[in-house]
Amino acid sequence: MDYMAQALSLARLALGQVSPNPAVGALIVNNDEIVGQGYTQPPGSDHAEIVALKQAGERARGGVMYVTLEPCCHHGRTPPCTQAIIAAGIREVYLATLDANHLVSGRGKEELEKAGIKVYLGEHEAEARRINEAYIKFITEGTPFVTVKFAMSLDGKIATRSGDSRWITSEAARKQAHHLRYTNDAIMAGINTVLVDDPHLTVRCSSKGGTAKKQPLRVIVDSNGRTPLTARVFTEPGKTVLALGGPLRPGEKAAFTRVGAELLELPSLDGQVDLGELLKALGERGITSVLVEGGGVLLGSLFDGGFVDKVIAFIAPIIIGGKEARTAVAGRGVDKVVDSLRLDGVSTEGLGEDLMVCGYVAAKKG
């Protein structure tokens, strides 16, 4: 059995639910039997290693632990996991990858080794780092990992010339989109998307379309405070932040406050919200990952500013046509094809009749 692969599956269960902590999975094996397993609990609760150790009890002694991220060795909201592992009598630990947090970053491994525990590093490391790609960026740079997601026709349209966009992609693709929302800390959309589509921007689960208990933070980029007070984003479960490009009049502030909006007044660049300052502000409140869902102006500004880390595009086998039909990415763009942003680590997956393309924005050469 591939125990580390099973630990990685456990780690995925924590995605989007434990920020700003990393999503970690842990497994304890003794005499070829899994005696304990677990994944990170919400902040302030047990880390994956502690969940697994509690489940194993005395059967952890002399056992082997498989954990997807280096155990912490410092006092945070919870005691160090390294000390618990040592006290439980674990004899070997397999680590998928080291923790990028400067408070750990090799120190946890060293502490285990000093206690006489054999430590093996690197099994399934690439996948372990992929699971915690948002945490790694956040802990090293202080800003959230930005994923841009859009659904488009084969000819690159996200809506018809009349603005209709329901539904371009299949139910399978839309279900995957809700999973992406579930695993991110925040969903971001521009004011035009709110005005045209009046989206819910919530996570819906199950075939009955129920609303998930935990909702990501909704962030509306609205430079001039044009979001209607009747917008659905103010009536759905969870919190909504309006990112503004400057202060509002007192009466406007009071109206937004009455419908439950949190106002974030930021500097503006060329009349638009300074997106760099917005991402910095989100990082300061512990948001490690942002899923951006449109529209084209916002996506274009994020690409132009170099703020996008990952792209997920759903492509439907339909042709919409029309020069006035909306496209996924606006902004300045580039003058020459050779200067286009390129994606690394590209993967594709079929979802019903649609195709999902994922990739990471490559660093520009030179």
Coordinates of C-alpha atoms in Angstrom, one line a residue:
M1 CA 0.0 0.0 0.0
D2 CA 1.2 3.5 -0.8
Y3 CA 0.8 5.0 2.7
M4 CA 2.0 8.5 1.6
A5 CA -0.5 8.6 -1.2
Q6 CA -3.2 7.9 1.4
A7 CA -1.9 10.7 3.6
L8 CA -2.1 13.1 0.7
S9 CA -5.7 12.1 0.2
L10 CA -6.4 13.0 3.8
A11 CA -4.6 16.3 3.3
R12 CA -6.9 17.3 0.5
L13 CA -9.9 17.0 2.8
A14 CA -8.6 20.0 4.8
L15 CA -8.1 22.3 1.7
G16 CA -10.0 25.6 2.1
Q17 CA -11.1 24.8 5.7
V18 CA -7.9 25.4 7.8
S19 CA -6.3 28.6 6.6
P20 CA -4.0 30.2 7.3
N21 CA -2.6 26.8 8.4
P22 CA -1.5 24.3 5.8
A23 CA -3.6 21.3 4.8
V24 CA -1.8 18.2 6.1
G25 CA -2.6 14.5 6.2
A26 CA -0.9 12.0 8.6
L27 CA -1.0 8.2 8.9
I28 CA 0.5 5.9 11.5
V29 CA 1.3 2.3 10.7
N30 CA 2.3 -0.5 13.1
N31 CA 2.9 -4.1 12.0
D32 CA 1.5 -3.3 8.6
E33 CA -1.8 -2.0 10.1
I34 CA -3.0 1.5 9.9
V35 CA -3.6 2.4 13.6
G36 CA -4.2 6.2 13.3
Q37 CA -4.9 8.7 10.6
G38 CA -6.1 12.3 10.4
Y39 CA -5.9 15.7 8.7
T40 CA -5.6 19.3 9.9
Q41 CA -8.5 20.6 11.9
P42 CA -9.7 24.3 11.9
P43 CA -7.2 26.8 13.4
G44 CA -6.7 26.4 17.1
S45 CA -7.6 22.7 16.9
D46 CA -5.4 19.7 16.4
H47 CA -3.0 19.3 13.6
A48 CA -3.0 16.2 11.5
E49 CA -0.3 14.5 13.4
I50 CA -2.1 15.0 16.7
V51 CA -5.4 13.6 15.3
A52 CA -3.5 10.5 14.1
L53 CA -1.7 10.0 17.4
K54 CA -4.9 10.3 19.5
Q55 CA -6.6 7.7 17.3
A56 CA -3.6 5.4 17.5
G57 CA -3.1 5.7 21.3
E58 CA -0.6 3.2 22.7
R59 CA -0.4 1.5 19.3
A60 CA 1.6 4.4 18.0
R61 CA 4.6 3.3 20.0
G62 CA 7.2 1.7 17.7
G63 CA 5.1 2.7 14.7
V64 CA 5.9 4.6 11.5
M65 CA 4.3 8.0 10.7
Y66 CA 3.6 9.2 7.2
V67 CA 3.0 13.0 7.1
T68 CA 2.6 15.2 4.1
L69 CA 4.4 18.2 5.6
E70 CA 7.2 18.6 8.1
P71 CA 5.7 18.6 11.7
C72 CA 5.8 22.0 13.5
C73 CA 8.4 22.5 16.2
H74 CA 7.2 25.8 17.7
H75 CA 4.4 26.9 20.0
G76 CA 1.6 28.6 18.0
R77 CA -2.0 28.2 18.8
T78 CA -1.2 24.6 19.6
P79 CA 1.9 22.9 21.1
P80 CA 4.7 21.5 18.8
C81 CA 3.8 18.3 16.9
T82 CA 7.4 17.2 17.0
Q83 CA 7.3 16.8 20.8
A84 CA 4.0 14.8 20.6
I85 CA 5.6 12.5 18.0
I86 CA 8.7 11.9 20.2
A87 CA 6.6 11.3 23.3
A88 CA 4.4 8.8 21.5
G89 CA 7.4 6.6 20.7
I90 CA 7.2 6.8 16.9
R91 CA 10.4 5.2 15.5
E92 CA 10.3 6.4 11.9
V93 CA 8.8 9.4 10.1
Y94 CA 8.3 9.8 6.4
L95 CA 7.9 13.4 5.3
A96 CA 6.7 14.4 1.9
T97 CA 8.2 17.9 2.0
L98 CA 9.7 20.4 4.4
D99 CA 7.6 23.3 5.7
A100 CA 8.4 26.7 4.0
N101 CA 7.6 28.5 7.2
H102 CA 10.9 30.0 8.5
L103 CA 9.9 28.9 12.0
V104 CA 10.1 25.3 10.9
S105 CA 11.9 24.8 7.6
G106 CA 14.1 21.8 8.5
R107 CA 14.0 22.4 12.2
G108 CA 11.2 19.9 12.8
K109 CA 13.0 17.2 10.9
E110 CA 16.2 18.0 12.8
E111 CA 14.4 17.8 16.2
L112 CA 13.0 14.4 15.3
E113 CA 16.4 13.1 14.3
K114 CA 18.0 14.3 17.5
A115 CA 15.5 12.3 19.4
G116 CA 16.6 9.2 17.6
I117 CA 13.8 9.0 15.1
K118 CA 14.7 8.0 11.5
V119 CA 13.4 10.6 9.1
Y120 CA 12.9 10.0 5.4
L121 CA 12.2 13.0 3.1
G122 CA 10.8 13.5 -0.4
E123 CA 8.2 10.8 -1.1
H124 CA 5.5 12.3 -3.3
E125 CA 7.0 15.8 -2.7
A126 CA 5.7 17.4 -5.9
E127 CA 2.1 16.5 -5.1
A128 CA 2.5 17.5 -1.4
R129 CA 3.7 21.0 -2.5
R130 CA 0.9 21.3 -5.0
I131 CA -1.7 20.7 -2.3
N132 CA -0.2 23.5 -0.3
E133 CA 0.8 25.8 -3.1
A134 CA -1.3 28.6 -1.6
Y135 CA 0.1 28.1 1.9
I136 CA 3.7 28.2 0.5
K137 CA 3.1 31.5 -1.3
F138 CA 1.3 33.0 1.6
I139 CA 3.9 32.0 4.2
T140 CA 6.8 33.2 2.1
E141 CA 5.4 36.3 0.4
G142 CA 2.5 37.3 2.7
T143 CA 0.0 37.5 -0.2
P144 CA -2.6 35.0 -1.4
F145 CA -2.2 32.6 -4.2
V146 CA -4.4 33.8 -7.1
T147 CA -6.2 31.4 -9.3
V148 CA -8.2 32.7 -12.3
K149 CA -11.1 30.6 -13.4
F150 CA -13.4 31.1 -16.4
A151 CA -15.7 29.1 -18.6
M152 CA -15.7 29.8 -22.3
S153 CA -16.9 28.6 -25.7
L154 CA -14.5 27.1 -28.2
D155 CA -14.2 30.5 -29.9
G156 CA -13.2 32.2 -26.6
K157 CA -16.6 33.8 -25.6
I158 CA -17.9 33.9 -22.0
A159 CA -21.3 35.3 -23.0
T160 CA -23.3 36.1 -26.0
R161 CA -23.6 39.7 -27.4
S162 CA -26.8 40.1 -25.3
G163 CA -24.9 39.1 -22.1
D164 CA -26.4 35.6 -21.8
S165 CA -24.0 33.1 -20.3
R166 CA -26.3 30.3 -18.8
W167 CA -25.0 27.8 -19.3
I168 CA -21.9 27.6 -21.4
T169 CA -20.5 24.6 -19.7
S170 CA -22.0 21.3 -18.5
E171 CA -23.2 20.4 -15.1
A172 CA -20.0 18.4 -14.5
A173 CA -17.9 21.5 -15.1
R174 CA -20.1 23.6 -12.8
K175 CA -19.8 21.0 -10.1
Q176 CA -16.0 21.2 -10.4
A177 CA -16.2 25.0 -10.2
H178 CA -18.0 24.7 -6.8
H179 CA -15.3 22.4 -5.6
L180 CA -12.8 25.1 -6.5
R181 CA -14.8 27.6 -4.5
Y182 CA -14.8 25.2 -1.5
T183 CA -11.0 24.8 -1.5
N184 CA -10.3 28.5 -1.7
D185 CA -10.4 31.1 1.1
A186 CA -12.0 33.8 -1.0
I187 CA -13.9 34.3 -4.3
M188 CA -13.3 37.5 -6.2
A189 CA -15.4 39.1 -8.9
G190 CA -15.5 42.5 -10.6
I191 CA -18.4 45.0 -10.4
N192 CA -19.5 44.3 -14.0
T193 CA -20.0 40.7 -13.3
V194 CA -22.2 41.7 -10.3
L195 CA -24.2 44.2 -12.4
V196 CA -24.7 41.8 -15.4
D197 CA -25.0 38.4 -13.7
D198 CA -26.0 39.1 -10.1
P199 CA -24.1 36.0 -9.0
H200 CA -24.5 34.2 -5.7
L201 CA -20.7 33.5 -5.3
T202 CA -21.4 30.7 -2.8
V203 CA -20.4 27.1 -2.5
R204 CA -23.4 24.8 -3.2
C205 CA -23.1 21.1 -2.5
S206 CA -25.0 17.9 -3.2
S207 CA -27.3 17.1 -6.0
K208 CA -30.0 19.1 -4.3
G209 CA -28.0 22.3 -4.6
G210 CA -27.8 23.0 -0.9
T211 CA -25.5 25.7 0.4
A212 CA -22.3 24.6 2.2
K213 CA -22.0 25.5 5.9
K214 CA -18.6 27.2 5.5
Q215 CA -18.5 29.9 2.8
P216 CA -15.4 31.6 1.3
L217 CA -15.1 35.3 1.7
R218 CA -16.7 37.2 -1.2
V219 CA -14.6 40.0 -2.5
I220 CA -16.2 42.5 -5.0
V221 CA -13.8 44.8 -6.8
D222 CA -15.9 47.9 -7.1
S223 CA -13.9 51.0 -7.7
N224 CA -16.7 53.5 -7.4
G225 CA -19.2 51.8 -5.1
R226 CA -21.7 50.8 -7.8
T227 CA -22.8 47.5 -6.3
P228 CA -26.6 47.5 -5.9
L229 CA -27.8 47.2 -2.4
T230 CA -30.2 44.4 -3.6
A231 CA -27.3 42.3 -5.0
R232 CA -27.4 38.6 -4.1
V233 CA -24.0 38.7 -2.6
F234 CA -25.4 40.6 0.4
T235 CA -28.2 38.0 1.1
E236 CA -26.2 34.8 0.9
P237 CA -24.5 33.1 3.9
G238 CA -20.9 34.3 4.6
K239 CA -19.2 37.7 4.4
T240 CA -18.9 40.1 1.5
V241 CA -16.2 42.7 1.2
L242 CA -16.4 45.6 -1.2
A243 CA -13.0 46.7 -2.4
L244 CA -13.3 50.3 -3.2
G245 CA -10.9 52.7 -5.0
G246 CA -11.4 55.4 -2.4
P247 CA -13.7 56.7 0.3
L248 CA -17.5 56.8 -0.1
R249 CA -19.9 59.4 1.2
P250 CA -21.2 58.8 4.7
G251 CA -24.7 58.0 3.4
E252 CA -23.4 55.4 1.0
K253 CA -21.2 53.8 3.7
A254 CA -24.2 53.5 6.0
A255 CA -26.3 51.9 3.3
F256 CA -23.7 49.3 2.6
T257 CA -23.2 48.6 6.3
R258 CA -26.9 48.0 6.7
V259 CA -26.9 45.2 4.1
G260 CA -23.9 43.6 5.8
A261 CA -21.1 44.7 3.5
E262 CA -17.6 45.2 4.8
L263 CA -15.9 48.2 3.1
L264 CA -12.3 48.1 2.2
E265 CA -11.1 51.5 1.0
L266 CA -7.9 51.3 -1.1
P267 CA -5.8 53.5 -3.3
S268 CA -6.7 53.6 -6.9
L269 CA -4.5 53.4 -10.1
D270 CA -5.9 55.0 -13.2
G271 CA -9.3 55.1 -11.6
Q272 CA -9.3 51.5 -10.6
V273 CA -8.7 49.6 -7.3
D274 CA -5.0 49.0 -6.8
L275 CA -5.0 45.3 -7.0
G276 CA -1.6 44.9 -5.4
E277 CA -2.8 46.7 -2.3
L278 CA -6.0 44.6 -2.3
L279 CA -4.1 41.4 -2.3
K280 CA -1.8 42.7 0.4
A281 CA -4.8 43.6 2.5
L282 CA -6.3 40.1 2.0
G283 CA -3.0 38.5 3.0
E284 CA -3.0 40.6 6.2
R285 CA -6.3 39.1 7.2
G286 CA -5.0 35.5 6.7
I287 CA -6.5 34.9 3.2
T288 CA -4.1 32.4 1.6
S289 CA -6.0 31.7 -1.7
V290 CA -8.3 33.6 -4.0
L291 CA -10.4 32.2 -6.8
V292 CA -11.1 35.0 -9.4
E293 CA -14.3 34.4 -11.4
G294 CA -14.5 37.4 -13.7
G295 CA -15.2 39.5 -15.4
G296 CA -12.8 40.2 -18.3
V297 CA -11.8 43.7 -17.1
L298 CA -10.7 42.3 -13.7
L299 CA -9.0 39.3 -15.1
G300 CA -7.2 41.5 -17.6
S301 CA -6.0 43.8 -14.9
L302 CA -4.7 40.9 -12.8
F303 CA -2.8 39.4 -15.8
D304 CA -1.4 42.8 -16.8
G305 CA -0.2 43.4 -13.2
G306 CA 1.5 40.0 -12.9
F307 CA -0.7 38.9 -10.0
V308 CA -2.0 35.6 -11.4
D309 CA -0.4 32.3 -10.2
K310 CA -2.7 29.7 -11.8
V311 CA -5.3 29.5 -14.6
I312 CA -8.2 27.0 -14.8
A313 CA -10.2 27.3 -18.0
F314 CA -13.3 25.3 -18.8
I315 CA -13.8 25.0 -22.6
A316 CA -17.2 24.0 -24.0
P317 CA -17.5 22.5 -27.6
I318 CA -19.8 25.3 -28.8
I319 CA -19.4 28.3 -31.0
I320 CA -21.0 31.6 -29.9
G321 CA -19.5 34.1 -32.3
G322 CA -20.2 37.8 -32.5
K323 CA -17.6 40.6 -32.3
E324 CA -19.5 42.2 -29.4
A325 CA -19.7 39.0 -27.4
R326 CA -17.6 39.1 -24.2
T327 CA -14.2 37.4 -24.0
A328 CA -12.6 36.0 -20.8
V329 CA -9.7 38.4 -20.5
A330 CA -9.6 42.1 -21.4
G331 CA -7.0 44.6 -20.1
R332 CA -4.1 45.9 -22.2
G333 CA -2.8 42.5 -23.3
V334 CA 0.4 42.3 -25.4
D335 CA 1.4 43.7 -28.7
K336 CA 3.3 40.6 -30.0
V337 CA 2.4 36.9 -29.6
V338 CA 6.0 36.2 -28.5
D339 CA 5.3 38.4 -25.4
S340 CA 2.2 36.3 -24.4
L341 CA 1.9 34.9 -20.9
R342 CA 2.6 31.2 -21.1
L343 CA 1.6 28.4 -18.8
D344 CA 3.8 25.7 -17.2
G345 CA 2.7 22.4 -15.8
V346 CA -0.3 22.3 -18.0
S347 CA -2.8 19.5 -17.5
T348 CA -6.1 18.7 -19.1
E349 CA -9.2 16.7 -18.0
G350 CA -12.5 15.9 -19.6
L351 CA -15.6 16.9 -17.7
G352 CA -18.7 15.7 -19.5
E353 CA -18.4 17.2 -23.0
D354 CA -16.2 20.0 -21.7
L355 CA -12.4 20.3 -21.3
M356 CA -10.7 21.6 -18.2
V357 CA -7.2 23.1 -18.8
C358 CA -5.0 24.0 -15.8
G359 CA -1.6 25.6 -15.7
Y360 CA 0.7 27.9 -13.8
V361 CA 1.7 31.3 -15.2
A362 CA 5.3 31.0 -16.2
A363 CA 7.9 33.5 -15.1
K364 CA 8.9 35.9 -17.8
K365 CA 12.4 35.4 -19.2
G366 CA 14.9 38.1 -19.0

